PDB file of C-alpha atoms in Angstrom:
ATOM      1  CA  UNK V   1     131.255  -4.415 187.376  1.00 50.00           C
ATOM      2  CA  UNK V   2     133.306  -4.573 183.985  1.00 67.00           C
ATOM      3  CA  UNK V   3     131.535  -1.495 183.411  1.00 66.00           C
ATOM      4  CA  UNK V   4     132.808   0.527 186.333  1.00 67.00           C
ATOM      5  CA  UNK V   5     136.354  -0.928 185.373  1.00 70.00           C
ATOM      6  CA  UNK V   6     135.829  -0.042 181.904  1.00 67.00           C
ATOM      7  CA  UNK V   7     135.024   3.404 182.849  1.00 75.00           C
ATOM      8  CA  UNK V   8     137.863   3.363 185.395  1.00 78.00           C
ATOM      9  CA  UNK V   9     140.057   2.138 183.079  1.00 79.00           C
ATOM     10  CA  UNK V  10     139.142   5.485 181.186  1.00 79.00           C
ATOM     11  CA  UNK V  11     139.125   8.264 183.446  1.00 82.00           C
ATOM     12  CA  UNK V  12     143.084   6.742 184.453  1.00 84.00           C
ATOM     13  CA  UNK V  13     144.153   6.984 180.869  1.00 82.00           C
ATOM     14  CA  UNK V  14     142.561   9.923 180.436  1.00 83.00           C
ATOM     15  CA  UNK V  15     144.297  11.373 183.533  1.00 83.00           C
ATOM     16  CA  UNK V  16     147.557   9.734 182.528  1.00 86.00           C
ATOM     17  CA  UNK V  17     147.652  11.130 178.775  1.00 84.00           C
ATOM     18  CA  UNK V  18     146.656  14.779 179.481  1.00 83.00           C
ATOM     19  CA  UNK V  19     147.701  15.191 183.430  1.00 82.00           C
ATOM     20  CA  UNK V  20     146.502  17.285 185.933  1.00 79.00           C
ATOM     21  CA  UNK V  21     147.240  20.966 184.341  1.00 78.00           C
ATOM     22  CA  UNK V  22     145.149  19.954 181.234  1.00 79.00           C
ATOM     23  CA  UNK V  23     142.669  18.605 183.027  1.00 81.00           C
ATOM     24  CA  UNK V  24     142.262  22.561 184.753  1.00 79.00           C
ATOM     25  CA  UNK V  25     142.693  24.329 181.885  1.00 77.00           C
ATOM     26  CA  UNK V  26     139.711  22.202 180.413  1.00 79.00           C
ATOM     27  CA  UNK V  27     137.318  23.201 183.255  1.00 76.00           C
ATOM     28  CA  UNK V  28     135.832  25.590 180.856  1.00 74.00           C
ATOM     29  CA  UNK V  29     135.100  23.691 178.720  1.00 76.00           C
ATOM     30  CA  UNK V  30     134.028  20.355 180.475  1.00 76.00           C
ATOM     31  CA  UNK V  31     132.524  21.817 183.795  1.00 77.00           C
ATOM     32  CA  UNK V  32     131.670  18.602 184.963  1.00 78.00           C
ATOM     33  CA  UNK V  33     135.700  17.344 185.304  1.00 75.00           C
ATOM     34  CA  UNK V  34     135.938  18.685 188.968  1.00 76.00           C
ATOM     35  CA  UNK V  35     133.390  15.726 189.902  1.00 77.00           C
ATOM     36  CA  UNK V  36     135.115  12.939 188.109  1.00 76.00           C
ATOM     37  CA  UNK V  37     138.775  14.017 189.361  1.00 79.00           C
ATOM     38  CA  UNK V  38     140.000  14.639 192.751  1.00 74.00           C
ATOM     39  CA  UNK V  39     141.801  18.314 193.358  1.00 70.00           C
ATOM     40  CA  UNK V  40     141.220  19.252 189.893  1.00 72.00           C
ATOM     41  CA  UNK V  41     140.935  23.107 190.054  1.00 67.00           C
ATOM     42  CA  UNK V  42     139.685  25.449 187.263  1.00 63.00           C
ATOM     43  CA  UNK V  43     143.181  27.989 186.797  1.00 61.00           C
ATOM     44  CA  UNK V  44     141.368  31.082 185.281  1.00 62.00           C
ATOM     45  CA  UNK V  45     144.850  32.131 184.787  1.00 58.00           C
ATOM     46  CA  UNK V  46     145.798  29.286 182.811  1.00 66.00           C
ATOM     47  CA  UNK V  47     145.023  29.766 178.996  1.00 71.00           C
ATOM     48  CA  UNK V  48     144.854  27.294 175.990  1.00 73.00           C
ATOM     49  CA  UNK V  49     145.856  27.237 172.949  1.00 78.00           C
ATOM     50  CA  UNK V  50     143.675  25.778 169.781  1.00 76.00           C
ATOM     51  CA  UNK V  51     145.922  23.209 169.243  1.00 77.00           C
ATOM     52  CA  UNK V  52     145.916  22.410 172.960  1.00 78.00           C
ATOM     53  CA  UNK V  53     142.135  22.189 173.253  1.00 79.00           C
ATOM     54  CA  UNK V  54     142.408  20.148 170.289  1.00 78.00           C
ATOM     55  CA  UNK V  55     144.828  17.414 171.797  1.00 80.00           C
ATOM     56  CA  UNK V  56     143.111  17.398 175.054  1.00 82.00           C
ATOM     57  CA  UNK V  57     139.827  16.385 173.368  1.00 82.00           C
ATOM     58  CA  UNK V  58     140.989  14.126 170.869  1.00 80.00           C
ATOM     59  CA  UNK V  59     142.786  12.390 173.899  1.00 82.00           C
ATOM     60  CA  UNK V  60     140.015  12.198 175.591  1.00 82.00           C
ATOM     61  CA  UNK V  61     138.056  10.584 173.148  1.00 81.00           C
ATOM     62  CA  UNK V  62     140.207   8.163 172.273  1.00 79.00           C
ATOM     63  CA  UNK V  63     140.806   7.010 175.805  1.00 79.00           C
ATOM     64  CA  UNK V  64     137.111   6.658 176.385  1.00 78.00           C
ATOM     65  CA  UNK V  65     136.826   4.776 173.158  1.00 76.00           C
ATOM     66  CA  UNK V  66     139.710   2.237 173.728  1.00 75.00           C
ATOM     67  CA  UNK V  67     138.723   1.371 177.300  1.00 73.00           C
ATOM     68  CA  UNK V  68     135.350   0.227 175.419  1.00 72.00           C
ATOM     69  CA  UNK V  69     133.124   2.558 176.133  1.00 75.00           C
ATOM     70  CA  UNK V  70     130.924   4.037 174.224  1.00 79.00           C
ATOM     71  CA  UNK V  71     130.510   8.083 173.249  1.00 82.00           C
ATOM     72  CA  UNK V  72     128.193   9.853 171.904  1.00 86.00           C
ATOM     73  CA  UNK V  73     129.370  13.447 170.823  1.00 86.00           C
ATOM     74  CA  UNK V  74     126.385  16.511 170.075  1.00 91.00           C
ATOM     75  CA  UNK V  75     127.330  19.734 168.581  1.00 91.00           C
ATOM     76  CA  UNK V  76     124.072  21.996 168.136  1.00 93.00           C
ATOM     77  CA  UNK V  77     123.806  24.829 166.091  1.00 94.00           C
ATOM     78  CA  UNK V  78     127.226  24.359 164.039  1.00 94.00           C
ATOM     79  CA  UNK V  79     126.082  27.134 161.703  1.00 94.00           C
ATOM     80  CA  UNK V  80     127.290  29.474 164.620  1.00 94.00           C
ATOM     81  CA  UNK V  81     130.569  27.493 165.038  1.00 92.00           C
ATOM     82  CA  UNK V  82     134.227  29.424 164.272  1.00 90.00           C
ATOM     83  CA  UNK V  83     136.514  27.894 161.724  1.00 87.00           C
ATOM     84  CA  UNK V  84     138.717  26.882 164.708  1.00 84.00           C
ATOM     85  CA  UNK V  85     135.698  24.668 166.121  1.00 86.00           C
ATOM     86  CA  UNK V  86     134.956  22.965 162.543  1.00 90.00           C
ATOM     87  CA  UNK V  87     138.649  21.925 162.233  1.00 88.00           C
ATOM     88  CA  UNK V  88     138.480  20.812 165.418  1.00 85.00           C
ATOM     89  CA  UNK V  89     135.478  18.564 164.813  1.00 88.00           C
ATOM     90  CA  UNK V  90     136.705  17.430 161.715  1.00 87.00           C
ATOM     91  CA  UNK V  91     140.211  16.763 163.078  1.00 83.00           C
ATOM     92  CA  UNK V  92     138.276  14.491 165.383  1.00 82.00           C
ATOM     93  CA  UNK V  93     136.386  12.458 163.231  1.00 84.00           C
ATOM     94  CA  UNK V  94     139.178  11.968 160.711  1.00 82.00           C
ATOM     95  CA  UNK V  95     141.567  10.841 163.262  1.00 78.00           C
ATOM     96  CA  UNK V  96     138.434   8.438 164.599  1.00 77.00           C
ATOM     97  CA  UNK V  97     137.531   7.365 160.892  1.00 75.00           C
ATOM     98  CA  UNK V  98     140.749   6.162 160.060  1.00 73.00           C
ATOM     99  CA  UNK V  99     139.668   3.020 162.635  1.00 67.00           C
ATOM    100  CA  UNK V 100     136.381   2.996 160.966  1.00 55.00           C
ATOM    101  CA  UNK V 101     135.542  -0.688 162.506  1.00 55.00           C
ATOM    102  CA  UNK V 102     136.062   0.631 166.562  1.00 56.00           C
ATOM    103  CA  UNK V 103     134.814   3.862 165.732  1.00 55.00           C
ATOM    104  CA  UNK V 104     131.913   2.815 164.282  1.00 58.00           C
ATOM    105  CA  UNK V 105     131.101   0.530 166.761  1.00 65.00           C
ATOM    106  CA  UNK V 106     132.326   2.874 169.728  1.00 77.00           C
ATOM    107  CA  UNK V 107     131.391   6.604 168.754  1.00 80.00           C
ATOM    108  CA  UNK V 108     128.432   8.251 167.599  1.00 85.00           C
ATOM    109  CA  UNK V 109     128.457  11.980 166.067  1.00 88.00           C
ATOM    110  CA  UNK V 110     125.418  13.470 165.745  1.00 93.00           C
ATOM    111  CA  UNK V 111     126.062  17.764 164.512  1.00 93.00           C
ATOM    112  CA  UNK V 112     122.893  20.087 164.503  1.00 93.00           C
ATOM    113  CA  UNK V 113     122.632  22.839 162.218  1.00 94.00           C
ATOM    114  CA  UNK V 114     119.831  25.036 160.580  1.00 92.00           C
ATOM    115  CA  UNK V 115     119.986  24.652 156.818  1.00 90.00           C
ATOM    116  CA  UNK V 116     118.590  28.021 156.201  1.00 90.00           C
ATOM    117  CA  UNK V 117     121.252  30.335 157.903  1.00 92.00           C
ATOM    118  CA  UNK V 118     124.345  28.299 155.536  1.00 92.00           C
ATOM    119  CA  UNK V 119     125.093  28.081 151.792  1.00 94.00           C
ATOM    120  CA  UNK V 120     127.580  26.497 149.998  1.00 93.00           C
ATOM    121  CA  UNK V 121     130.166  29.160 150.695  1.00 93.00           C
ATOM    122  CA  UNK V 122     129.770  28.788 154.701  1.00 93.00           C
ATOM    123  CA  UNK V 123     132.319  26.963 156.990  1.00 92.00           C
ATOM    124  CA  UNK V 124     130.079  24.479 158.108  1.00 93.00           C
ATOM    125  CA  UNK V 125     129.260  23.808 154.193  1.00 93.00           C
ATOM    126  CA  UNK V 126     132.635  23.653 153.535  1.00 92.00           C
ATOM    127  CA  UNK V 127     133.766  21.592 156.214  1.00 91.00           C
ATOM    128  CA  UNK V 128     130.624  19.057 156.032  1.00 91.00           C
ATOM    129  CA  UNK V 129     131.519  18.190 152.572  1.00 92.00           C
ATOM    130  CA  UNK V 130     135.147  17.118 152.956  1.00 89.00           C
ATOM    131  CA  UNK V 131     133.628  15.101 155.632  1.00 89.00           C
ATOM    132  CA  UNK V 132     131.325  13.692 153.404  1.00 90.00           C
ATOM    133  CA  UNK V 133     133.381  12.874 150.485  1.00 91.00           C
ATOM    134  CA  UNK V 134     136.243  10.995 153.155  1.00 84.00           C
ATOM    135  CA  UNK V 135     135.859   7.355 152.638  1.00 79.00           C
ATOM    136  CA  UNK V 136     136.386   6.848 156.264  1.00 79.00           C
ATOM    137  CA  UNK V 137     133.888   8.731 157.817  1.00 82.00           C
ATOM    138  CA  UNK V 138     130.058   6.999 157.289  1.00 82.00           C
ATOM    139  CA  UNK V 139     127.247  10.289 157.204  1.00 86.00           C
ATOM    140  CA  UNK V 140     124.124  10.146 157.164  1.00 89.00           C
ATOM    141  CA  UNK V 141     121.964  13.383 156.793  1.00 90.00           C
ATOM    142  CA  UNK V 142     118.520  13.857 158.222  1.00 91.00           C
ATOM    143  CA  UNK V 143     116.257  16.754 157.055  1.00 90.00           C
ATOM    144  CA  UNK V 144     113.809  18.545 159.479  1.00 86.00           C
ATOM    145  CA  UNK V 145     110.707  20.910 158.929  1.00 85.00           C
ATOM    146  CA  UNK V 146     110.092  23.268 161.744  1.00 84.00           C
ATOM    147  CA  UNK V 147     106.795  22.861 163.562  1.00 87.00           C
ATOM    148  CA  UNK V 148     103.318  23.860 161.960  1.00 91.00           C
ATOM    149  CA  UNK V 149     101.584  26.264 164.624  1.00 92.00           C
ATOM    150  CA  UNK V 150      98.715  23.143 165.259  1.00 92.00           C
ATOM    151  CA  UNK V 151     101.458  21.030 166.362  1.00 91.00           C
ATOM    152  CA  UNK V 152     102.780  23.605 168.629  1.00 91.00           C
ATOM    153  CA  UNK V 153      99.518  23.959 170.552  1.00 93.00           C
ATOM    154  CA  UNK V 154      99.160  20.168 170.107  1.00 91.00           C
ATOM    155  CA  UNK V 155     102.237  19.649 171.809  1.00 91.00           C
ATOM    156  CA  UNK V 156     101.084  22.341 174.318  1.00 93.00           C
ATOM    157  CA  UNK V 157      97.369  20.601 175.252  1.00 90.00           C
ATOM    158  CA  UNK V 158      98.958  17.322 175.538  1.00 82.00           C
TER     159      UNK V 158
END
C-alpha cells in the first residue's frame, strides 16, 4: 500500500509540475505516458524545445525521487548520443548530485558506451570526464571484452 501511494504521490506531482501539454509533447519520447495518464494525447503538432525536454525530464525525475521511489535511468550506446543529449544527461546528474545523500540512495545511472568508437576528443569523452572530476557525482567505471566465438556457441547450446 505505501507503495501505490508513493507512486501516486508521484505520477500527481509529476502531473502537477509539468501539466497536461508537457505531458503530450513528451509522448515521443516516453511512449508509455498515455497508460499512466488519463486523456493524455500525443500532439504531433506540438514541438519541443531542448530546454523544454530538458525541464520536463529533470521534473520528472525529481518528482519520482522525492515521493521515495526509486529510479533507475539506462542510456545505451552514448557514443552515438548528440551534444544536446550529453548536456542533458549531465544537467541531470549535476542537478541530482548536488543532494548526493537522496540521490544516492534514490537514483541509479547506469550509461553504455563502446570504448572503441570514442577518444579523448569525443563528446561523450568530454562530457564523462567533467562528470567524473564533480565531487558530487560518485562513478564507477566497468570495462567489458566482447564475446570469444566459444562463448557465443556456448551461449547458443545452452
Amino acid at each position: 500500500p505505501s507503495e501505490v501511494a508513493s507512486s501516486k504521490r508521484a505520477s500527481d506531482a509529476i502531473l502537477e509540475n509539468i501539466g497536461r501539454d508537457g505531458l503530450s509533447a513528451l509522448i515521443d519520447f516516453l511512449p508509455s505516458l498515455p497508460s499512466l495518464y488519463d486523456k493524455i494525447d500525443n500532439d504531433e503538432n506540438k514541438h519541443i524545445e531542448d530546454w523544454q525536454l530538458s525541464y520536463c525530464i529533470s521534473t520528472i525525475i525529481e518528482s519520482v525521487i522525492e515521493s521515495d521511489q526509486r529510479i533507475i535511468l539506462v542510456c545505451d550506446d552514448l557514443q552515438w548520443a548528440d551534444r544536446t543529449t550529453l548536456a542533458l544527461i549531465t544537467e541531470l546528474l549535476t542537478k541530482l548530485g548536488e543532494d548526493l545523500r537522496r540521490a544516492s540512495r534514490c537514483c541509479l545511472f547506469i550509461g553504455l558506451y563502446r570504448e572503441d568508437e570514442v577518444d579523448d576528443n569525443h563528446p561523450f569523452s568530454i562530457q564523462y570526464s567533467y562528470l567524473q572530476m564533480s565531487s558530487n557525482i560518485n562513478t564507477t567505471e566497468v570495462k567489458l571484452s566482447g564475446l570469444s566465438k566459444e562463448d557465443v556457441n556456448n551461449m547458443i547450446m545452452n
